[in-house]
Amino acid sequence: MRKGVSISEDETIAETQRFFVKVYGWMSVALIITGLVAVWASSNQTITRIILDNEYVFVSLLVFEFLLVMFLVGWIKKISSQTATLILILYAGLNGLTLSVIFLVFTTDSIASTFFITAGTFAIMSVYGYFTKTDLTNLGNLLLMALFGLILSTIINIFFQNELLYWITTFAGILIFIGLIAYDTQKIKKLNIIGNEGKDEDKKESIMGALTLYLDFINLFLDLLRLFGKRK
């Protein structure tokens, strides 16, 4: 999104590229924090017992994560960029605690290989979303509706434990998040305010973009892990 009309196209392209460096940078920081916390928690028997032996702790972590995301989305215009950054870091750390259980279920090799598959897929789709001239808005709206259906189906299957529905939601999730990576990348690019570089609003935009792509990455990784992961 342009702010004013005096900025040349070359300057717009350059500023957009610098903006995405910040977006991908914060996303990478969040992923690193999540990974380090997950590895640490999975190797700490005390932490593992606290999370696994008391379902209320695990559920409370999930609820708190959800509230953090909702707060960041709802109050991003009213909080400072420093507060937004702290929330992103806190969320990534808490997510690392909840994701630590995958190290107890899947082999380390399969987790690593799935991560690299996810990273490669993410890179391809994000590059496509950045450079494509095709408007992905309609596709994004369909994917978001499908995502709500996926969430509902997943919740239902918690109670029914239907194996067929499990695999349907797994494959559907992979397709949905692959599409959302491209859509969200394009959306972030369109919403970036050109001419705002260096300001607090610009920093908050990069944090929000990083959170969006981080969530796409993590969810795609988990669905691919369900498909390719080797259980211990």
PDB file of C-alpha atoms in Angstrom:
ATOM      1  CA  MET A   1       0.000   0.000   0.000  1.00  0.00           C
ATOM      2  CA  ARG A   2       1.447   3.346  -1.009  1.00  0.00           C
ATOM      3  CA  LYS A   3       1.623   6.355   1.294  1.00  0.00           C
ATOM      4  CA  GLY A   4       1.814   9.406  -0.923  1.00  0.00           C
ATOM      5  CA  VAL A   5       2.657   9.508  -4.634  1.00  0.00           C
ATOM      6  CA  SER A   6       6.245  10.820  -4.701  1.00  0.00           C
ATOM      7  CA  ILE A   7       7.958   7.459  -4.198  1.00  0.00           C
ATOM      8  CA  SER A   8       9.374   5.887  -7.352  1.00  0.00           C
ATOM      9  CA  GLU A   9       8.696   2.288  -8.311  1.00  0.00           C
ATOM     10  CA  ASP A  10      12.336   1.320  -7.690  1.00  0.00           C
ATOM     11  CA  GLU A  11      12.175   2.809  -4.200  1.00  0.00           C
ATOM     12  CA  THR A  12       8.890   0.994  -3.567  1.00  0.00           C
ATOM     13  CA  ILE A  13      10.410  -2.343  -4.606  1.00  0.00           C
ATOM     14  CA  ALA A  14      13.510  -1.749  -2.487  1.00  0.00           C
ATOM     15  CA  GLU A  15      11.500  -0.765   0.585  1.00  0.00           C
ATOM     16  CA  THR A  16       9.199  -3.765   0.170  1.00  0.00           C
ATOM     17  CA  GLN A  17      12.215  -6.061  -0.012  1.00  0.00           C
ATOM     18  CA  ARG A  18      13.680  -4.550   3.154  1.00  0.00           C
ATOM     19  CA  PHE A  19      10.317  -4.942   4.849  1.00  0.00           C
ATOM     20  CA  PHE A  20      10.186  -8.643   3.999  1.00  0.00           C
ATOM     21  CA  VAL A  21      13.726  -9.120   5.290  1.00  0.00           C
ATOM     22  CA  LYS A  22      12.363  -7.953   8.654  1.00  0.00           C
ATOM     23  CA  VAL A  23       9.274 -10.168   8.358  1.00  0.00           C
ATOM     24  CA  TYR A  24      11.298 -13.289   7.555  1.00  0.00           C
ATOM     25  CA  GLY A  25      13.864 -12.317  10.155  1.00  0.00           C
ATOM     26  CA  TRP A  26      11.333 -12.141  12.986  1.00  0.00           C
ATOM     27  CA  MET A  27       9.667 -15.302  11.736  1.00  0.00           C
ATOM     28  CA  SER A  28      13.049 -17.079  11.851  1.00  0.00           C
ATOM     29  CA  VAL A  29      13.697 -15.782  15.363  1.00  0.00           C
ATOM     30  CA  ALA A  30      10.314 -17.131  16.487  1.00  0.00           C
ATOM     31  CA  LEU A  31      10.997 -20.529  14.899  1.00  0.00           C
ATOM     32  CA  ILE A  32      14.438 -20.726  16.514  1.00  0.00           C
ATOM     33  CA  ILE A  33      12.990 -19.880  19.929  1.00  0.00           C
ATOM     34  CA  THR A  34      10.250 -22.485  19.491  1.00  0.00           C
ATOM     35  CA  GLY A  35      12.770 -25.124  18.443  1.00  0.00           C
ATOM     36  CA  LEU A  36      15.209 -24.435  21.270  1.00  0.00           C
ATOM     37  CA  VAL A  37      12.477 -24.412  23.918  1.00  0.00           C
ATOM     38  CA  ALA A  38      10.957 -27.620  22.503  1.00  0.00           C
ATOM     39  CA  VAL A  39      14.311 -29.437  22.557  1.00  0.00           C
ATOM     40  CA  TRP A  40      15.088 -28.179  26.066  1.00  0.00           C
ATOM     41  CA  ALA A  41      11.661 -29.085  27.458  1.00  0.00           C
ATOM     42  CA  SER A  42      11.667 -32.557  25.870  1.00  0.00           C
ATOM     43  CA  SER A  43      15.043 -33.329  27.464  1.00  0.00           C
ATOM     44  CA  ASN A  44      13.969 -32.076  30.900  1.00  0.00           C
ATOM     45  CA  GLN A  45      12.040 -34.817  32.680  1.00  0.00           C
ATOM     46  CA  THR A  46      10.586 -32.429  35.253  1.00  0.00           C
ATOM     47  CA  ILE A  47       9.116 -30.150  32.586  1.00  0.00           C
ATOM     48  CA  THR A  48       7.898 -33.140  30.585  1.00  0.00           C
ATOM     49  CA  ARG A  49       6.080 -34.605  33.577  1.00  0.00           C
ATOM     50  CA  ILE A  50       4.467 -31.267  34.408  1.00  0.00           C
ATOM     51  CA  ILE A  51       3.136 -30.918  30.851  1.00  0.00           C
ATOM     52  CA  LEU A  52       2.085 -34.528  30.254  1.00  0.00           C
ATOM     53  CA  ASP A  53       0.926 -35.662  33.677  1.00  0.00           C
ATOM     54  CA  ASN A  54      -1.503 -32.783  34.137  1.00  0.00           C
ATOM     55  CA  GLU A  55      -3.777 -32.175  31.163  1.00  0.00           C
ATOM     56  CA  TYR A  56      -4.904 -28.874  32.683  1.00  0.00           C
ATOM     57  CA  VAL A  57      -1.372 -27.499  32.330  1.00  0.00           C
ATOM     58  CA  PHE A  58      -1.221 -28.451  28.660  1.00  0.00           C
ATOM     59  CA  VAL A  59      -4.683 -27.050  27.938  1.00  0.00           C
ATOM     60  CA  SER A  60      -3.876 -23.880  29.890  1.00  0.00           C
ATOM     61  CA  LEU A  61      -0.764 -23.364  27.756  1.00  0.00           C
ATOM     62  CA  LEU A  62      -2.828 -23.728  24.579  1.00  0.00           C
ATOM     63  CA  VAL A  63      -5.474 -21.312  25.842  1.00  0.00           C
ATOM     64  CA  PHE A  64      -2.850 -18.767  26.878  1.00  0.00           C
ATOM     65  CA  GLU A  65      -1.200 -19.026  23.455  1.00  0.00           C
ATOM     66  CA  PHE A  66      -4.550 -18.424  21.793  1.00  0.00           C
ATOM     67  CA  LEU A  67      -5.202 -15.380  23.996  1.00  0.00           C
ATOM     68  CA  LEU A  68      -1.774 -13.957  23.184  1.00  0.00           C
ATOM     69  CA  VAL A  69      -2.460 -14.177  19.458  1.00  0.00           C
ATOM     70  CA  MET A  70      -5.911 -12.647  19.870  1.00  0.00           C
ATOM     71  CA  PHE A  71      -4.476  -9.814  21.981  1.00  0.00           C
ATOM     72  CA  LEU A  72      -1.748  -9.096  19.450  1.00  0.00           C
ATOM     73  CA  VAL A  73      -4.198  -9.094  16.536  1.00  0.00           C
ATOM     74  CA  GLY A  74      -6.829  -7.034  18.346  1.00  0.00           C
ATOM     75  CA  TRP A  75      -4.550  -4.491  20.017  1.00  0.00           C
ATOM     76  CA  ILE A  76      -1.685  -4.180  17.551  1.00  0.00           C
ATOM     77  CA  LYS A  77      -2.598  -0.550  16.749  1.00  0.00           C
ATOM     78  CA  LYS A  78      -2.641   0.452  20.420  1.00  0.00           C
ATOM     79  CA  ILE A  79       0.507  -1.237  21.710  1.00  0.00           C
ATOM     80  CA  SER A  80       4.143  -0.344  21.003  1.00  0.00           C
ATOM     81  CA  SER A  81       6.380  -2.322  18.664  1.00  0.00           C
ATOM     82  CA  GLN A  82       8.429  -3.407  21.697  1.00  0.00           C
ATOM     83  CA  THR A  83       5.332  -4.903  23.332  1.00  0.00           C
ATOM     84  CA  ALA A  84       4.378  -6.627  20.078  1.00  0.00           C
ATOM     85  CA  THR A  85       7.887  -8.085  19.848  1.00  0.00           C
ATOM     86  CA  LEU A  86       7.752  -9.372  23.428  1.00  0.00           C
ATOM     87  CA  ILE A  87       4.374 -11.021  22.759  1.00  0.00           C
ATOM     88  CA  LEU A  88       5.748 -12.746  19.653  1.00  0.00           C
ATOM     89  CA  ILE A  89       8.762 -14.030  21.602  1.00  0.00           C
ATOM     90  CA  LEU A  90       6.589 -15.163  24.523  1.00  0.00           C
ATOM     91  CA  TYR A  91       4.191 -16.926  22.165  1.00  0.00           C
ATOM     92  CA  ALA A  92       7.053 -18.686  20.381  1.00  0.00           C
ATOM     93  CA  GLY A  93       8.451 -19.867  23.716  1.00  0.00           C
ATOM     94  CA  LEU A  94       5.110 -21.177  24.962  1.00  0.00           C
ATOM     95  CA  ASN A  95       4.558 -22.904  21.640  1.00  0.00           C
ATOM     96  CA  GLY A  96       7.918 -24.579  22.128  1.00  0.00           C
ATOM     97  CA  LEU A  97       6.680 -26.009  25.426  1.00  0.00           C
ATOM     98  CA  THR A  98       3.547 -27.494  23.871  1.00  0.00           C
ATOM     99  CA  LEU A  99       5.412 -28.769  20.807  1.00  0.00           C
ATOM    100  CA  SER A 100       8.043 -30.479  22.964  1.00  0.00           C
ATOM    101  CA  VAL A 101       5.762 -33.526  23.096  1.00  0.00           C
ATOM    102  CA  ILE A 102       6.537 -34.312  19.437  1.00  0.00           C
ATOM    103  CA  PHE A 103      10.062 -35.310  20.484  1.00  0.00           C
ATOM    104  CA  LEU A 104       8.536 -37.941  22.738  1.00  0.00           C
ATOM    105  CA  VAL A 105       6.339 -39.339  19.954  1.00  0.00           C
ATOM    106  CA  PHE A 106       8.445 -39.043  16.780  1.00  0.00           C
ATOM    107  CA  THR A 107      12.079 -39.832  16.043  1.00  0.00           C
ATOM    108  CA  THR A 108      14.490 -36.910  15.911  1.00  0.00           C
ATOM    109  CA  ASP A 109      15.530 -37.797  12.343  1.00  0.00           C
ATOM    110  CA  SER A 110      11.954 -37.695  11.058  1.00  0.00           C
ATOM    111  CA  ILE A 111      11.317 -34.390  12.847  1.00  0.00           C
ATOM    112  CA  ALA A 112      14.426 -32.895  11.248  1.00  0.00           C
ATOM    113  CA  SER A 113      13.636 -34.206   7.754  1.00  0.00           C
ATOM    114  CA  THR A 114      10.029 -32.997   8.012  1.00  0.00           C
ATOM    115  CA  PHE A 115      11.265 -29.575   9.101  1.00  0.00           C
ATOM    116  CA  PHE A 116      13.434 -29.282   5.992  1.00  0.00           C
ATOM    117  CA  ILE A 117      10.553 -30.452   3.775  1.00  0.00           C
ATOM    118  CA  THR A 118       8.383 -27.783   5.381  1.00  0.00           C
ATOM    119  CA  ALA A 119      11.075 -25.128   4.939  1.00  0.00           C
ATOM    120  CA  GLY A 120      11.476 -25.977   1.256  1.00  0.00           C
ATOM    121  CA  THR A 121       7.734 -25.956   0.630  1.00  0.00           C
ATOM    122  CA  PHE A 122       7.353 -22.701   2.541  1.00  0.00           C
ATOM    123  CA  ALA A 123      10.119 -21.038   0.530  1.00  0.00           C
ATOM    124  CA  ILE A 124       8.594 -22.052  -2.816  1.00  0.00           C
ATOM    125  CA  MET A 125       5.073 -20.933  -1.928  1.00  0.00           C
ATOM    126  CA  SER A 126       6.157 -17.700  -0.257  1.00  0.00           C
ATOM    127  CA  VAL A 127       8.275 -16.748  -3.268  1.00  0.00           C
ATOM    128  CA  TYR A 128       5.294 -17.506  -5.486  1.00  0.00           C
ATOM    129  CA  GLY A 129       3.006 -15.363  -3.327  1.00  0.00           C
ATOM    130  CA  TYR A 130       5.513 -12.510  -3.396  1.00  0.00           C
ATOM    131  CA  PHE A 131       6.103 -12.413  -7.150  1.00  0.00           C
ATOM    132  CA  THR A 132       2.839 -13.638  -8.684  1.00  0.00           C
ATOM    133  CA  LYS A 133       0.705 -11.070 -10.494  1.00  0.00           C
ATOM    134  CA  THR A 134      -2.399 -13.203  -9.893  1.00  0.00           C
ATOM    135  CA  ASP A 135      -4.730 -11.848  -7.231  1.00  0.00           C
ATOM    136  CA  LEU A 136      -5.012 -14.606  -4.605  1.00  0.00           C
ATOM    137  CA  THR A 137      -7.808 -12.932  -2.617  1.00  0.00           C
ATOM    138  CA  ASN A 138     -10.572 -15.298  -3.775  1.00  0.00           C
ATOM    139  CA  LEU A 139      -8.352 -18.320  -3.166  1.00  0.00           C
ATOM    140  CA  GLY A 140      -7.483 -16.970   0.275  1.00  0.00           C
ATOM    141  CA  ASN A 141     -11.135 -16.546   1.206  1.00  0.00           C
ATOM    142  CA  LEU A 142     -11.844 -20.153   0.192  1.00  0.00           C
ATOM    143  CA  LEU A 143      -8.828 -21.381   2.137  1.00  0.00           C
ATOM    144  CA  LEU A 144      -9.921 -19.502   5.255  1.00  0.00           C
ATOM    145  CA  MET A 145     -13.388 -21.067   5.069  1.00  0.00           C
ATOM    146  CA  ALA A 146     -11.774 -24.471   4.580  1.00  0.00           C
ATOM    147  CA  LEU A 147      -9.558 -23.750   7.596  1.00  0.00           C
ATOM    148  CA  PHE A 148     -12.582 -23.180   9.818  1.00  0.00           C
ATOM    149  CA  GLY A 149     -14.001 -26.496   8.595  1.00  0.00           C
ATOM    150  CA  LEU A 150     -10.677 -28.166   9.300  1.00  0.00           C
ATOM    151  CA  ILE A 151     -10.589 -26.822  12.850  1.00  0.00           C
ATOM    152  CA  LEU A 152     -14.144 -27.992  13.479  1.00  0.00           C
ATOM    153  CA  SER A 153     -13.415 -31.462  12.053  1.00  0.00           C
ATOM    154  CA  THR A 154     -10.281 -31.760  14.162  1.00  0.00           C
ATOM    155  CA  ILE A 155     -12.158 -30.858  17.334  1.00  0.00           C
ATOM    156  CA  ILE A 156     -14.919 -33.366  16.524  1.00  0.00           C
ATOM    157  CA  ASN A 157     -12.353 -36.092  15.893  1.00  0.00           C
ATOM    158  CA  ILE A 158     -10.848 -35.578  19.325  1.00  0.00           C
ATOM    159  CA  PHE A 159     -13.985 -37.248  20.682  1.00  0.00           C
ATOM    160  CA  PHE A 160     -14.602 -39.823  17.921  1.00  0.00           C
ATOM    161  CA  GLN A 161     -10.989 -40.798  17.136  1.00  0.00           C
ATOM    162  CA  ASN A 162     -11.927 -41.778  13.582  1.00  0.00           C
ATOM    163  CA  GLU A 163      -8.837 -42.830  11.613  1.00  0.00           C
ATOM    164  CA  LEU A 164     -10.323 -41.931   8.220  1.00  0.00           C
ATOM    165  CA  LEU A 165     -11.217 -38.432   9.413  1.00  0.00           C
ATOM    166  CA  TYR A 166      -7.727 -38.138  10.902  1.00  0.00           C
ATOM    167  CA  TRP A 167      -6.106 -38.703   7.516  1.00  0.00           C
ATOM    168  CA  ILE A 168      -8.629 -36.528   5.685  1.00  0.00           C
ATOM    169  CA  THR A 169      -7.880 -33.601   8.004  1.00  0.00           C
ATOM    170  CA  THR A 170      -4.144 -34.250   7.664  1.00  0.00           C
ATOM    171  CA  PHE A 171      -4.137 -34.081   3.860  1.00  0.00           C
ATOM    172  CA  ALA A 172      -6.619 -31.191   3.877  1.00  0.00           C
ATOM    173  CA  GLY A 173      -4.445 -29.293   6.343  1.00  0.00           C
ATOM    174  CA  ILE A 174      -1.365 -29.724   4.161  1.00  0.00           C
ATOM    175  CA  LEU A 175      -3.176 -28.340   1.103  1.00  0.00           C
ATOM    176  CA  ILE A 176      -4.785 -25.502   3.054  1.00  0.00           C
ATOM    177  CA  PHE A 177      -1.576 -24.249   4.651  1.00  0.00           C
ATOM    178  CA  ILE A 178       0.432 -24.577   1.434  1.00  0.00           C
ATOM    179  CA  GLY A 179      -2.128 -22.263  -0.182  1.00  0.00           C
ATOM    180  CA  LEU A 180      -2.250 -19.918   2.816  1.00  0.00           C
ATOM    181  CA  ILE A 181       1.508 -19.379   2.702  1.00  0.00           C
ATOM    182  CA  ALA A 182       1.209 -17.910  -0.803  1.00  0.00           C
ATOM    183  CA  TYR A 183      -1.949 -15.966   0.037  1.00  0.00           C
ATOM    184  CA  ASP A 184      -0.615 -14.525   3.296  1.00  0.00           C
ATOM    185  CA  THR A 185       2.676 -13.517   1.668  1.00  0.00           C
ATOM    186  CA  GLN A 186       0.788 -11.587  -1.007  1.00  0.00           C
ATOM    187  CA  LYS A 187      -1.543 -10.063   1.591  1.00  0.00           C
ATOM    188  CA  ILE A 188       1.380  -8.904   3.750  1.00  0.00           C
ATOM    189  CA  LYS A 189       3.013  -7.363   0.678  1.00  0.00           C
ATOM    190  CA  LYS A 190      -0.169  -5.483  -0.255  1.00  0.00           C
ATOM    191  CA  LEU A 191      -0.818  -4.214   3.282  1.00  0.00           C
ATOM    192  CA  ASN A 192       2.710  -2.929   3.827  1.00  0.00           C
ATOM    193  CA  ILE A 193       2.608   0.890   3.917  1.00  0.00           C
ATOM    194  CA  ILE A 194       5.304   2.273   1.619  1.00  0.00           C
ATOM    195  CA  GLY A 195       6.948   5.372   3.049  1.00  0.00           C
ATOM    196  CA  ASN A 196       6.498   4.171   6.616  1.00  0.00           C
ATOM    197  CA  GLU A 197       9.919   2.531   6.910  1.00  0.00           C
ATOM    198  CA  GLY A 198      11.632   2.873  10.279  1.00  0.00           C
ATOM    199  CA  LYS A 199       8.520   4.022  12.095  1.00  0.00           C
ATOM    200  CA  ASP A 200       6.875   2.159  14.953  1.00  0.00           C
ATOM    201  CA  GLU A 201       3.940   1.204  12.728  1.00  0.00           C
ATOM    202  CA  ASP A 202       6.334  -0.351  10.228  1.00  0.00           C
ATOM    203  CA  LYS A 203       7.919  -2.458  12.966  1.00  0.00           C
ATOM    204  CA  LYS A 204       4.499  -3.650  14.132  1.00  0.00           C
ATOM    205  CA  GLU A 205       3.541  -4.535  10.559  1.00  0.00           C
ATOM    206  CA  SER A 206       6.653  -6.706  10.288  1.00  0.00           C
ATOM    207  CA  ILE A 207       5.834  -8.446  13.597  1.00  0.00           C
ATOM    208  CA  MET A 208       2.282  -9.189  12.470  1.00  0.00           C
ATOM    209  CA  GLY A 209       3.545 -10.475   9.128  1.00  0.00           C
ATOM    210  CA  ALA A 210       6.080 -12.666  10.901  1.00  0.00           C
ATOM    211  CA  LEU A 211       3.407 -14.103  13.223  1.00  0.00           C
ATOM    212  CA  THR A 212       1.100 -14.896  10.295  1.00  0.00           C
ATOM    213  CA  LEU A 213       3.772 -16.755   8.321  1.00  0.00           C
ATOM    214  CA  TYR A 214       5.094 -18.419  11.495  1.00  0.00           C
ATOM    215  CA  LEU A 215       1.645 -19.889  12.161  1.00  0.00           C
ATOM    216  CA  ASP A 216       1.391 -21.109   8.554  1.00  0.00           C
ATOM    217  CA  PHE A 217       4.823 -22.734   8.847  1.00  0.00           C
ATOM    218  CA  ILE A 218       4.144 -24.438  12.179  1.00  0.00           C
ATOM    219  CA  ASN A 219       0.771 -25.812  11.109  1.00  0.00           C
ATOM    220  CA  LEU A 220       2.133 -27.116   7.796  1.00  0.00           C
ATOM    221  CA  PHE A 221       5.037 -28.716   9.692  1.00  0.00           C
ATOM    222  CA  LEU A 222       2.687 -30.482  12.123  1.00  0.00           C
ATOM    223  CA  ASP A 223       0.477 -31.832   9.321  1.00  0.00           C
ATOM    224  CA  LEU A 224       3.496 -33.055   7.358  1.00  0.00           C
ATOM    225  CA  LEU A 225       4.870 -34.640  10.530  1.00  0.00           C
ATOM    226  CA  ARG A 226       1.612 -36.550  10.961  1.00  0.00           C
ATOM    227  CA  LEU A 227       2.119 -37.845   7.420  1.00  0.00           C
ATOM    228  CA  PHE A 228       5.881 -38.470   7.265  1.00  0.00           C
ATOM    229  CA  GLY A 229       6.918 -38.703  10.917  1.00  0.00           C
ATOM    230  CA  LYS A 230       8.252 -42.015  12.210  1.00  0.00           C
ATOM    231  CA  ARG A 231       6.922 -42.835  15.633  1.00  0.00           C
ATOM    232  CA  LYS A 232       9.186 -44.127  18.385  1.00  0.00           C
TER     233      LYS A 232
END
